[in-house]
Tab-separated table of C-alpha atoms in Angstrom:
chain	number	residue	atom	x	y	z
A	1	UNK	CA	-84.989	202.321	-44.592
A	2	UNK	CA	-81.363	203.168	-44.000
A	3	UNK	CA	-79.520	204.692	-46.940
A	4	UNK	CA	-75.902	204.001	-47.879
A	5	UNK	CA	-73.544	206.128	-45.854
A	6	UNK	CA	-72.108	209.241	-47.451
A	7	UNK	CA	-68.972	209.242	-45.299
A	8	UNK	CA	-66.857	206.680	-47.153
A	9	UNK	CA	-63.739	208.248	-48.641
A	10	UNK	CA	-63.277	207.727	-52.370
A	11	UNK	CA	-60.194	205.755	-53.324
A	12	UNK	CA	-59.678	204.127	-49.920
A	13	UNK	CA	-60.344	200.624	-48.737
A	14	UNK	CA	-60.645	197.377	-50.695
A	15	UNK	CA	-61.191	197.444	-54.446
A	16	UNK	CA	-62.938	194.066	-54.312
A	17	UNK	CA	-65.403	192.669	-51.780
A	18	UNK	CA	-66.324	188.993	-51.616
A	19	UNK	CA	-69.712	188.387	-50.039
A	20	UNK	CA	-70.237	184.767	-48.995
A	21	UNK	CA	-73.985	184.157	-48.563
A	22	UNK	CA	-74.080	180.501	-47.517
A	23	UNK	CA	-76.373	178.771	-48.165
A	24	UNK	CA	-77.384	177.128	-44.917
A	25	UNK	CA	-76.103	173.571	-44.452
A	26	UNK	CA	-73.147	174.076	-46.811
A	27	UNK	CA	-70.310	174.350	-44.296
A	28	UNK	CA	-70.617	178.075	-43.587
A	29	UNK	CA	-69.742	177.688	-39.892
A	30	UNK	CA	-66.573	175.733	-40.711
A	31	UNK	CA	-65.502	178.370	-43.229
A	32	UNK	CA	-66.184	181.217	-40.806
A	33	UNK	CA	-64.424	179.635	-37.829
A	34	UNK	CA	-61.368	178.733	-39.899
A	35	UNK	CA	-61.134	182.213	-41.425
A	36	UNK	CA	-61.565	183.924	-38.050
A	37	UNK	CA	-59.617	181.733	-35.642
A	38	UNK	CA	-57.173	179.676	-37.719
A	39	UNK	CA	-56.292	181.395	-40.980
A	40	UNK	CA	-56.752	185.159	-40.581
A	41	UNK	CA	-53.041	185.897	-41.043
A	42	UNK	CA	-52.709	183.279	-43.781
A	43	UNK	CA	-55.517	184.871	-45.792
A	44	UNK	CA	-54.053	188.340	-45.320
A	45	UNK	CA	-50.729	187.094	-46.665
A	46	UNK	CA	-52.601	186.168	-49.840
A	47	UNK	CA	-54.426	189.468	-50.208
A	48	UNK	CA	-57.693	188.626	-48.427
A	49	UNK	CA	-58.817	190.333	-45.240
A	50	UNK	CA	-61.521	188.469	-43.364
A	51	UNK	CA	-64.056	190.929	-41.967
A	52	UNK	CA	-63.630	191.574	-38.268
A	53	UNK	CA	-66.558	192.378	-35.995
A	54	UNK	CA	-65.892	192.498	-32.273
A	55	UNK	CA	-68.688	193.153	-29.820
A	56	UNK	CA	-68.067	193.317	-26.079
A	57	UNK	CA	-64.578	191.995	-26.683
A	58	UNK	CA	-65.659	188.857	-28.560
A	59	UNK	CA	-65.134	188.180	-32.270
A	60	UNK	CA	-68.189	187.506	-34.423
A	61	UNK	CA	-67.002	185.210	-37.228
A	62	UNK	CA	-70.510	185.003	-38.709
A	63	UNK	CA	-71.091	188.447	-40.196
A	64	UNK	CA	-74.773	188.062	-41.086
A	65	UNK	CA	-76.104	189.367	-37.768
A	66	UNK	CA	-73.701	192.328	-37.370
A	67	UNK	CA	-74.214	193.513	-40.948
A	68	UNK	CA	-77.993	193.238	-40.549
A	69	UNK	CA	-77.729	195.289	-37.350
A	70	UNK	CA	-75.649	197.885	-39.187
A	71	UNK	CA	-77.816	198.308	-42.272
A	72	UNK	CA	-81.318	196.872	-41.931
A	73	UNK	CA	-84.260	198.810	-40.557
A	74	UNK	CA	-85.613	195.650	-38.865
A	75	UNK	CA	-82.579	193.415	-38.248
A	76	UNK	CA	-84.380	191.124	-35.795
A	77	UNK	CA	-86.463	189.587	-38.565
A	78	UNK	CA	-83.265	187.826	-39.670
A	79	UNK	CA	-82.735	186.296	-36.240
A	80	UNK	CA	-81.620	188.004	-33.074
A	81	UNK	CA	-80.147	185.153	-31.069
A	82	UNK	CA	-76.650	186.546	-31.538
A	83	UNK	CA	-77.667	189.990	-30.216
A	84	UNK	CA	-79.550	188.628	-27.208
A	85	UNK	CA	-76.225	187.468	-25.810
A	86	UNK	CA	-75.013	191.077	-25.709
A	87	UNK	CA	-75.508	193.470	-22.819
A	88	UNK	CA	-76.540	196.375	-25.014
A	89	UNK	CA	-79.614	197.773	-26.724
A	90	UNK	CA	-80.452	197.285	-30.387
A	91	UNK	CA	-79.424	200.874	-31.125
A	92	UNK	CA	-76.069	200.430	-29.401
A	93	UNK	CA	-75.477	197.240	-31.394
A	94	UNK	CA	-76.411	199.079	-34.612
A	95	UNK	CA	-73.994	201.908	-33.966
A	96	UNK	CA	-71.139	199.571	-33.042
A	97	UNK	CA	-71.665	197.327	-36.067
A	98	UNK	CA	-72.064	200.266	-38.469
A	99	UNK	CA	-68.883	201.874	-37.147
A	100	UNK	CA	-66.902	198.654	-37.613
A	101	UNK	CA	-68.298	197.977	-41.078
A	102	UNK	CA	-67.461	201.520	-42.180
A	103	UNK	CA	-63.999	201.035	-40.739
A	104	UNK	CA	-63.405	198.001	-42.935
A	105	UNK	CA	-64.537	199.857	-46.047
A	106	UNK	CA	-62.458	202.941	-45.128
A	107	UNK	CA	-59.361	200.917	-44.252
A	108	UNK	CA	-56.050	201.932	-45.758
A	109	UNK	CA	-55.492	198.278	-46.662
A	110	UNK	CA	-56.184	197.364	-50.272
A	111	UNK	CA	-56.673	193.635	-49.583
A	112	UNK	CA	-59.877	192.025	-50.807
A	113	UNK	CA	-62.482	192.139	-48.029
A	114	UNK	CA	-64.275	188.858	-47.315
A	115	UNK	CA	-67.632	189.000	-45.517
A	116	UNK	CA	-69.425	185.752	-44.676
A	117	UNK	CA	-72.911	185.022	-43.361
A	118	UNK	CA	-75.500	182.448	-44.412
A	119	UNK	CA	-78.192	184.801	-43.093
A	120	UNK	CA	-77.584	187.039	-46.114
A	121	UNK	CA	-79.414	184.452	-48.227
A	122	UNK	CA	-82.560	184.937	-46.098
A	123	UNK	CA	-82.706	188.714	-46.550
A	124	UNK	CA	-85.652	190.220	-48.366
A	125	UNK	CA	-84.980	191.795	-51.717
A	126	UNK	CA	-85.111	195.424	-50.548
A	127	UNK	CA	-82.490	194.761	-47.862
A	128	UNK	CA	-80.294	192.912	-50.357
A	129	UNK	CA	-80.519	195.903	-52.702
A	130	UNK	CA	-79.414	198.168	-49.867
A	131	UNK	CA	-76.489	195.872	-49.086
A	132	UNK	CA	-75.379	195.755	-52.736
A	133	UNK	CA	-75.433	199.551	-53.097
A	134	UNK	CA	-73.611	199.992	-49.807
A	135	UNK	CA	-70.786	197.618	-50.717
A	136	UNK	CA	-70.416	198.823	-54.316
A	137	UNK	CA	-69.827	202.463	-53.383
A	138	UNK	CA	-66.818	204.204	-54.910
A	139	UNK	CA	-66.628	201.733	-57.770
A	140	UNK	CA	-65.832	198.640	-55.739
A	141	UNK	CA	-66.158	195.287	-57.472
A	142	UNK	CA	-68.500	192.868	-55.700
A	143	UNK	CA	-68.288	189.088	-55.959
A	144	UNK	CA	-71.067	187.040	-54.332
A	145	UNK	CA	-70.281	183.393	-53.589
A	146	UNK	CA	-73.131	180.971	-52.952
A	147	UNK	CA	-72.649	177.292	-52.131
A	148	UNK	CA	-75.353	174.734	-52.923
A	149	UNK	CA	-75.377	171.009	-52.240
A	150	UNK	CA	-77.115	167.886	-53.464
A	151	UNK	CA	-80.802	168.667	-52.709
A	152	UNK	CA	-81.368	165.271	-51.079
A	153	UNK	CA	-78.469	165.625	-48.635
A	154	UNK	CA	-79.518	169.269	-48.076
A	155	UNK	CA	-82.970	168.074	-46.988
A	156	UNK	CA	-81.458	165.426	-44.689
A	157	UNK	CA	-79.162	167.927	-42.992
A	158	UNK	CA	-81.938	170.520	-42.703
A	159	UNK	CA	-84.340	168.018	-41.135
A	160	UNK	CA	-81.768	167.280	-38.448
A	161	UNK	CA	-81.350	170.979	-37.740
A	162	UNK	CA	-85.109	171.477	-37.469
A	163	UNK	CA	-85.408	168.683	-34.926
A	164	UNK	CA	-82.447	170.029	-32.930
A	165	UNK	CA	-84.234	173.391	-32.862
A	166	UNK	CA	-87.331	171.845	-31.254
A	167	UNK	CA	-89.414	171.560	-34.408
A	168	UNK	CA	-91.181	168.602	-35.943
A	169	UNK	CA	-89.344	167.089	-38.928
A	170	UNK	CA	-91.694	168.287	-41.665
A	171	UNK	CA	-89.746	168.579	-44.947
A	172	UNK	CA	-92.163	171.301	-46.110
A	173	UNK	CA	-90.517	173.464	-48.757
A	174	UNK	CA	-86.963	172.295	-48.066
A	175	UNK	CA	-86.556	170.576	-51.434
A	176	UNK	CA	-86.933	173.858	-53.338
A	177	UNK	CA	-85.367	176.207	-50.775
A	178	UNK	CA	-81.943	176.435	-52.442
A	179	UNK	CA	-83.471	177.304	-55.807
A	180	UNK	CA	-85.817	179.908	-54.315
A	181	UNK	CA	-82.920	181.670	-52.620
A	182	UNK	CA	-80.713	181.466	-55.698
A	183	UNK	CA	-83.387	183.159	-57.804
A	184	UNK	CA	-83.811	186.017	-55.331
A	185	UNK	CA	-80.061	186.550	-55.038
A	186	UNK	CA	-79.702	186.437	-58.820
A	187	UNK	CA	-82.288	189.194	-59.255
A	188	UNK	CA	-80.317	191.477	-56.942
A	189	UNK	CA	-76.693	190.656	-57.754
A	190	UNK	CA	-76.946	189.537	-61.368
A	191	UNK	CA	-73.680	188.294	-62.863
A	192	UNK	CA	-71.822	189.064	-59.625
A	193	UNK	CA	-73.377	185.899	-58.162
A	194	UNK	CA	-71.178	182.798	-58.496
A	195	UNK	CA	-72.565	179.367	-57.589
A	196	UNK	CA	-70.202	176.741	-56.162
A	197	UNK	CA	-70.875	173.061	-55.494
A	198	UNK	CA	-70.510	172.213	-51.813
A	199	UNK	CA	-70.223	168.525	-52.706
A	200	UNK	CA	-67.360	169.053	-55.138
A	201	UNK	CA	-65.443	171.342	-52.791
A	202	UNK	CA	-65.869	168.910	-49.875
A	203	UNK	CA	-64.593	166.021	-52.025
A	204	UNK	CA	-61.680	167.982	-53.513
A	205	UNK	CA	-58.017	167.572	-52.566
A	206	UNK	CA	-58.115	170.728	-50.451
A	207	UNK	CA	-61.452	169.955	-48.775
A	208	UNK	CA	-64.375	172.317	-48.296
A	209	UNK	CA	-62.539	175.204	-46.625
A	210	UNK	CA	-59.463	174.954	-48.848
A	211	UNK	CA	-61.640	174.761	-51.945
A	212	UNK	CA	-63.515	177.844	-50.803
A	213	UNK	CA	-60.233	179.705	-50.283
A	214	UNK	CA	-59.220	178.784	-53.838
A	215	UNK	CA	-62.482	180.229	-55.127
A	216	UNK	CA	-61.615	183.447	-53.265
A	217	UNK	CA	-58.239	183.652	-55.012
A	218	UNK	CA	-55.769	181.826	-52.763
A	219	UNK	CA	-53.282	179.867	-54.907
A	220	UNK	CA	-53.710	176.118	-54.701
A	221	UNK	CA	-50.042	175.515	-53.934
A	222	UNK	CA	-50.401	177.532	-50.700
A	223	UNK	CA	-53.129	175.311	-49.251
A	224	UNK	CA	-51.416	172.000	-48.338
A	225	UNK	CA	-50.601	171.847	-44.653
A	226	UNK	CA	-53.468	174.024	-43.444
A	227	UNK	CA	-55.424	172.630	-40.504
A	228	UNK	CA	-59.198	172.715	-40.590
A	229	UNK	CA	-61.859	172.086	-37.982
A	230	UNK	CA	-65.341	170.630	-38.229
A	231	UNK	CA	-68.602	172.224	-37.072
A	232	UNK	CA	-72.286	171.301	-36.971
A	233	UNK	CA	-71.686	167.549	-37.034
A	234	UNK	CA	-74.505	165.242	-38.092
A	235	UNK	CA	-76.856	163.865	-35.468
A	236	UNK	CA	-77.222	160.105	-35.225
A	237	UNK	CA	-80.457	158.269	-35.980
A	238	UNK	CA	-80.894	157.561	-32.253
A	239	UNK	CA	-80.482	161.248	-31.399
A	240	UNK	CA	-82.949	162.186	-34.124
A	241	UNK	CA	-85.561	159.761	-32.801
A	242	UNK	CA	-85.135	160.929	-29.213
A	243	UNK	CA	-85.425	164.608	-30.156
A	244	UNK	CA	-88.393	163.949	-32.412
A	245	UNK	CA	-90.228	162.091	-29.622
A	246	UNK	CA	-89.634	164.991	-27.222
A	247	UNK	CA	-90.769	167.548	-29.814
A	248	UNK	CA	-93.957	165.620	-30.513
A	249	UNK	CA	-94.900	165.657	-26.837
A	250	UNK	CA	-93.727	169.213	-26.149
A	251	UNK	CA	-93.822	171.107	-29.462
A	252	UNK	CA	-91.872	174.207	-30.285
A	253	UNK	CA	-93.353	177.363	-28.773
A	254	UNK	CA	-93.604	179.171	-32.101
A	255	UNK	CA	-96.288	176.724	-33.229
A	256	UNK	CA	-97.813	175.965	-29.823
A	257	UNK	CA	-97.684	179.052	-27.573
A	258	UNK	CA	-99.556	177.245	-24.815
A	259	UNK	CA	-96.566	175.015	-24.077
A	260	UNK	CA	-94.363	176.548	-21.368
A	261	UNK	CA	-91.561	173.978	-21.245
A	262	UNK	CA	-89.392	174.580	-24.295
A	263	UNK	CA	-86.389	176.834	-24.704
A	264	UNK	CA	-84.019	177.486	-27.595
A	265	UNK	CA	-81.255	174.866	-27.863
A	266	UNK	CA	-82.694	172.824	-24.978
A	267	UNK	CA	-81.912	169.547	-26.793
A	268	UNK	CA	-78.211	170.278	-27.207
A	269	UNK	CA	-77.093	167.477	-24.801
A	270	UNK	CA	-78.536	164.901	-27.213
A	271	UNK	CA	-76.951	166.216	-30.394
A	272	UNK	CA	-73.600	164.453	-30.023
A	273	UNK	CA	-75.088	161.060	-29.074
A	274	UNK	CA	-73.240	158.469	-31.211
A	275	UNK	CA	-75.138	155.934	-33.227
A	276	UNK	CA	-76.415	154.866	-36.618
A	277	UNK	CA	-76.553	157.166	-39.618
A	278	UNK	CA	-79.728	159.224	-40.079
A	279	UNK	CA	-81.274	159.244	-43.568
A	280	UNK	CA	-84.391	160.809	-45.038
A	281	UNK	CA	-86.001	157.353	-45.209
A	282	UNK	CA	-86.569	157.569	-41.443
A	283	UNK	CA	-89.545	159.855	-42.196
A	284	UNK	CA	-91.276	157.343	-44.473
A	285	UNK	CA	-91.949	160.061	-47.059
A	286	UNK	CA	-90.997	158.644	-50.482
A	287	UNK	CA	-92.029	161.902	-52.171
A	288	UNK	CA	-88.853	163.522	-50.809
A	289	UNK	CA	-86.688	161.609	-53.277
A	290	UNK	CA	-88.823	162.634	-56.272
A	291	UNK	CA	-88.960	166.289	-55.210
A	292	UNK	CA	-85.207	166.548	-54.692
A	293	UNK	CA	-84.528	164.849	-58.025
A	294	UNK	CA	-86.587	167.538	-59.776
A	295	UNK	CA	-84.473	170.165	-58.022
A	296	UNK	CA	-81.263	168.457	-59.140
A	297	UNK	CA	-82.587	168.437	-62.703
A	298	UNK	CA	-83.369	172.173	-62.460
A	299	UNK	CA	-79.820	173.054	-61.350
A	300	UNK	CA	-78.380	170.851	-64.112
A	301	UNK	CA	-80.565	172.488	-66.775
A	302	UNK	CA	-80.223	176.134	-65.710
A	303	UNK	CA	-76.750	176.278	-64.135
A	304	UNK	CA	-75.029	173.254	-65.669
A	305	UNK	CA	-74.450	172.079	-62.110
A	306	UNK	CA	-74.443	168.299	-61.694
A	307	UNK	CA	-74.417	166.996	-58.136
A	308	UNK	CA	-72.724	163.754	-57.153
A	309	UNK	CA	-75.139	161.157	-55.767
A	310	UNK	CA	-76.133	161.549	-52.131
A	311	UNK	CA	-74.539	159.127	-49.706
A	312	UNK	CA	-76.411	155.825	-49.587
A	313	UNK	CA	-74.532	154.096	-46.773
A	314	UNK	CA	-76.560	151.594	-44.777
A	315	UNK	CA	-78.083	152.831	-41.541
A	316	UNK	CA	-76.377	150.226	-39.393
A	317	UNK	CA	-77.625	148.673	-36.167
A	318	UNK	CA	-79.539	151.060	-33.975
A	319	UNK	CA	-79.020	151.232	-30.184
A	320	UNK	CA	-75.532	149.752	-30.266
A	321	UNK	CA	-73.453	149.488	-27.086
A	322	UNK	CA	-71.554	152.627	-28.149
A	323	UNK	CA	-74.841	154.536	-28.013
A	324	UNK	CA	-76.051	152.928	-24.799
A	325	UNK	CA	-72.812	153.841	-23.027
A	326	UNK	CA	-73.577	157.569	-23.478
A	327	UNK	CA	-77.355	157.429	-23.370
A	328	UNK	CA	-78.168	157.961	-19.686
A	329	UNK	CA	-75.702	160.818	-19.164
A	330	UNK	CA	-76.893	162.594	-22.322
A	331	UNK	CA	-80.526	162.508	-21.196
A	332	UNK	CA	-79.639	163.563	-17.638
A	333	UNK	CA	-78.024	166.693	-19.043
A	334	UNK	CA	-81.413	167.924	-20.281
A	335	UNK	CA	-82.383	170.791	-17.976
A	336	UNK	CA	-86.154	170.333	-18.037
A	337	UNK	CA	-87.417	167.283	-16.040
A	338	UNK	CA	-90.412	166.889	-18.359
A	339	UNK	CA	-88.088	166.465	-21.334
A	340	UNK	CA	-86.141	163.781	-19.492
A	341	UNK	CA	-89.420	162.039	-18.714
A	342	UNK	CA	-90.460	162.160	-22.373
A	343	UNK	CA	-87.100	160.669	-23.359
A	344	UNK	CA	-87.508	157.875	-20.793
A	345	UNK	CA	-91.002	157.053	-22.078
A	346	UNK	CA	-89.678	156.885	-25.632
A	347	UNK	CA	-86.811	154.600	-24.625
A	348	UNK	CA	-89.235	152.279	-22.853
A	349	UNK	CA	-91.307	152.015	-26.017
A	350	UNK	CA	-88.201	151.434	-28.155
A	351	UNK	CA	-86.997	148.676	-25.815
A	352	UNK	CA	-90.328	146.876	-25.994
A	353	UNK	CA	-90.136	146.924	-29.801
A	354	UNK	CA	-86.750	145.221	-30.015
A	355	UNK	CA	-86.718	141.613	-31.289
A	356	UNK	CA	-85.983	138.670	-29.001
A	357	UNK	CA	-82.515	138.375	-30.540
A	358	UNK	CA	-81.587	141.678	-28.889
A	359	UNK	CA	-82.751	140.822	-25.367
A	360	UNK	CA	-79.481	142.117	-23.892
A	361	UNK	CA	-80.002	145.527	-25.492
A	362	UNK	CA	-83.598	145.610	-24.239
A	363	UNK	CA	-82.440	144.854	-20.692
A	364	UNK	CA	-79.871	147.667	-20.738
A	365	UNK	CA	-82.391	150.172	-22.100
A	366	UNK	CA	-84.946	149.197	-19.458
A	367	UNK	CA	-82.299	149.642	-16.769
A	368	UNK	CA	-81.496	153.132	-18.101
A	369	UNK	CA	-85.195	154.002	-18.033
A	370	UNK	CA	-85.460	152.952	-14.374
A	371	UNK	CA	-82.385	154.994	-13.490
A	372	UNK	CA	-83.800	158.074	-15.170
A	373	UNK	CA	-87.158	157.773	-13.423
A	374	UNK	CA	-85.665	157.242	-9.989
A	375	UNK	CA	-83.569	160.410	-10.057
A	376	UNK	CA	-85.554	163.627	-9.975
A	377	UNK	CA	-83.374	166.608	-9.077
A	378	UNK	CA	-85.004	169.081	-6.649
A	379	UNK	CA	-83.944	172.750	-6.673
A	380	UNK	CA	-80.725	173.252	-4.656
A	381	UNK	CA	-81.360	174.435	-1.127
A	382	UNK	CA	-79.254	177.581	-1.586
A	383	UNK	CA	-81.560	178.750	-4.369
A	384	UNK	CA	-84.606	178.133	-2.174
A	385	UNK	CA	-83.072	180.211	0.575
A	386	UNK	CA	-82.647	183.171	-1.792
A	387	UNK	CA	-86.380	183.125	-2.470
A	388	UNK	CA	-88.474	183.523	-5.604
A	389	UNK	CA	-88.566	187.334	-5.369
A	390	UNK	CA	-84.778	187.477	-5.721
A	391	UNK	CA	-84.920	185.762	-9.107
A	392	UNK	CA	-88.035	187.679	-10.181
A	393	UNK	CA	-86.187	190.966	-9.696
A	394	UNK	CA	-83.153	189.678	-11.586
A	395	UNK	CA	-85.312	188.432	-14.452
A	396	UNK	CA	-86.995	191.818	-14.810
A	397	UNK	CA	-83.617	193.584	-14.986
A	398	UNK	CA	-82.200	191.122	-17.537
A	399	UNK	CA	-85.213	191.054	-19.851
A	400	UNK	CA	-84.220	194.051	-21.979
A	401	UNK	CA	-80.636	193.053	-22.709
A	402	UNK	CA	-80.692	189.261	-22.372
A	403	UNK	CA	-84.118	187.629	-22.759
A	404	UNK	CA	-82.567	184.156	-22.602
A	405	UNK	CA	-81.054	184.875	-19.174
A	406	UNK	CA	-84.319	186.460	-18.026
A	407	UNK	CA	-86.264	183.325	-18.905
A	408	UNK	CA	-83.770	181.159	-17.011
A	409	UNK	CA	-84.027	183.352	-13.894
A	410	UNK	CA	-87.810	183.211	-14.101
A	411	UNK	CA	-87.599	179.425	-14.315
A	412	UNK	CA	-85.642	179.369	-11.064
A	413	UNK	CA	-88.324	181.515	-9.434
A	414	UNK	CA	-90.948	179.054	-10.705
A	415	UNK	CA	-88.982	176.058	-9.336
A	416	UNK	CA	-88.818	177.685	-5.914
A	417	UNK	CA	-92.470	178.763	-5.926
A	418	UNK	CA	-94.356	176.412	-8.284
A	419	UNK	CA	-97.730	177.241	-6.700
A	420	UNK	CA	-97.579	180.856	-7.958
A	421	UNK	CA	-99.952	181.208	-10.919
A	422	UNK	CA	-98.572	184.693	-11.653
A	423	UNK	CA	-95.000	183.425	-12.040
A	424	UNK	CA	-96.158	180.493	-14.171
A	425	UNK	CA	-98.116	182.789	-16.503
A	426	UNK	CA	-95.264	185.273	-16.853
A	427	UNK	CA	-92.855	182.419	-17.600
A	428	UNK	CA	-95.170	181.118	-20.318
A	429	UNK	CA	-95.434	184.554	-21.941
A	430	UNK	CA	-91.688	185.230	-21.844
A	431	UNK	CA	-90.875	181.842	-23.318
A	432	UNK	CA	-93.278	182.506	-26.183
A	433	UNK	CA	-91.671	185.889	-26.848
A	434	UNK	CA	-88.167	184.432	-26.756
A	435	UNK	CA	-88.956	181.509	-29.036
A	436	UNK	CA	-90.752	183.674	-31.585
A	437	UNK	CA	-87.537	185.667	-32.051
A	438	UNK	CA	-85.512	182.617	-33.105
A	439	UNK	CA	-84.936	181.595	-36.680
A	440	UNK	CA	-82.999	178.601	-37.981
A	441	UNK	CA	-82.667	180.129	-41.453
A	442	UNK	CA	-84.461	177.184	-43.051
A	443	UNK	CA	-87.878	178.799	-43.423
A	444	UNK	CA	-88.666	181.412	-46.033
A	445	UNK	CA	-90.649	184.481	-45.029
A	446	UNK	CA	-92.586	185.870	-47.962
A	447	UNK	CA	-93.338	189.619	-47.564
A	448	UNK	CA	-97.044	190.266	-47.067
A	449	UNK	CA	-98.824	190.503	-50.397
A	450	UNK	CA	-95.716	189.474	-52.357
A	451	UNK	CA	-95.276	186.117	-54.081
A	452	UNK	CA	-92.004	184.328	-54.725
A	453	UNK	CA	-90.872	183.287	-58.205
A	454	UNK	CA	-89.904	179.617	-58.157
A	455	UNK	CA	-88.469	179.610	-61.667
A	456	UNK	CA	-91.182	177.363	-63.053
A	457	UNK	CA	-93.900	179.873	-63.770
A	458	UNK	CA	-97.185	180.447	-61.965
A	459	UNK	CA	-98.469	176.928	-62.230
A	460	UNK	CA	-96.253	175.628	-59.400
A	461	UNK	CA	-95.509	171.979	-58.915
A	462	UNK	CA	-95.768	169.132	-56.466
A	463	UNK	CA	-92.167	169.550	-55.320
A	464	UNK	CA	-92.866	172.072	-52.603
A	465	UNK	CA	-92.003	175.137	-54.729
A	466	UNK	CA	-94.344	177.380	-52.777
A	467	UNK	CA	-92.658	179.427	-50.095
A	468	UNK	CA	-93.797	178.960	-46.536
A	469	UNK	CA	-94.274	182.014	-44.350
A	470	UNK	CA	-94.253	179.987	-41.139
A	471	UNK	CA	-91.998	180.931	-38.289
A	472	UNK	CA	-90.374	178.731	-35.724
């Protein structure tokens, strides 16, 4: 285990550090992108310096990965997707991140330092203890800001993320996940932990990001006129159904290592498909509402935090012309032909289930299905001329520094030489390895032999209070 550095100079750097720990699905990406790309100078004018990590010339607005690389003995257990995009080793990433983090804490500036990363909320207790001691050196004051949202809308948003990540939409322990993480953070940070309502900030005059800035100390009168951006938009009901159908036929590799088709983020072309509003009722699991209500009651009783009701807007008509206009192009953008085929089969089934009153919609969907099935894209001739060995060699060289690129190169070799059992087997193994390294942050990992305290005692409950140790 790494120990806090001894090199920090007493009396230098920020007197106060704000550590924003998420949670997931509470607008963390919007906050980070605004602080990094839109409002860095604005925040500095008001005494807040947003942490700055730059790796290979690119800013890293989400600090969870870089700080884990700098301090944690096993940073990859908190997700390594961000590092796989770098052309450096884990040790090189650790040294670069540690140097930059030390630089922020040793800075001559006295502005409050703001670090943000929803991954912090997934850290195990020993790593959180290390982080707290590291940041509190030389008498620094530490504030830890944690956003929580209405448990029912949290479950809805998390289910969409799970499906986008190639997983089946099992609500599992999602209902209790915010409480479980709050309790662990509370044990480590004590009274330094401040809980904010995502719902109230989002509905406030200044919006989510402005409300967060106010919580950090920016005066309210300075906020009007700021421009904000949106991130991680909701997926439509149609997109959810399409992705779920594909995932059911070709499950995520973490749960089904024998499947050699899936890759991280391979459903991204479907995520922006317009359509009707997705709600938890799509899963036909009425127990979700009862479980999330118990969680809302717990937050009200223990933290005096009352959530506004979750949105109850009607779903609207599914497979509208707005959706159909984008449908074929969205599916064509899927890289894997088998995934496009699964989407076409699902659309055919959906069309057959439409009532007679929507015959025009059925006809359009059937036409789209025919178009998708008639267009199979063979490998470009130029790639065939290079030969499979060319891409095999490139994949082997890229595997250490960029596993995602290595898998893609191996796929090209497999397209050119599909009869090679050796290439097919290596591709399957590399895909398994790459998928097992991914983490959406919505699954708790209980340390071996250690139980989690759910705040209700040892008896547990029917609300999903137990912590799953499953991995994507």
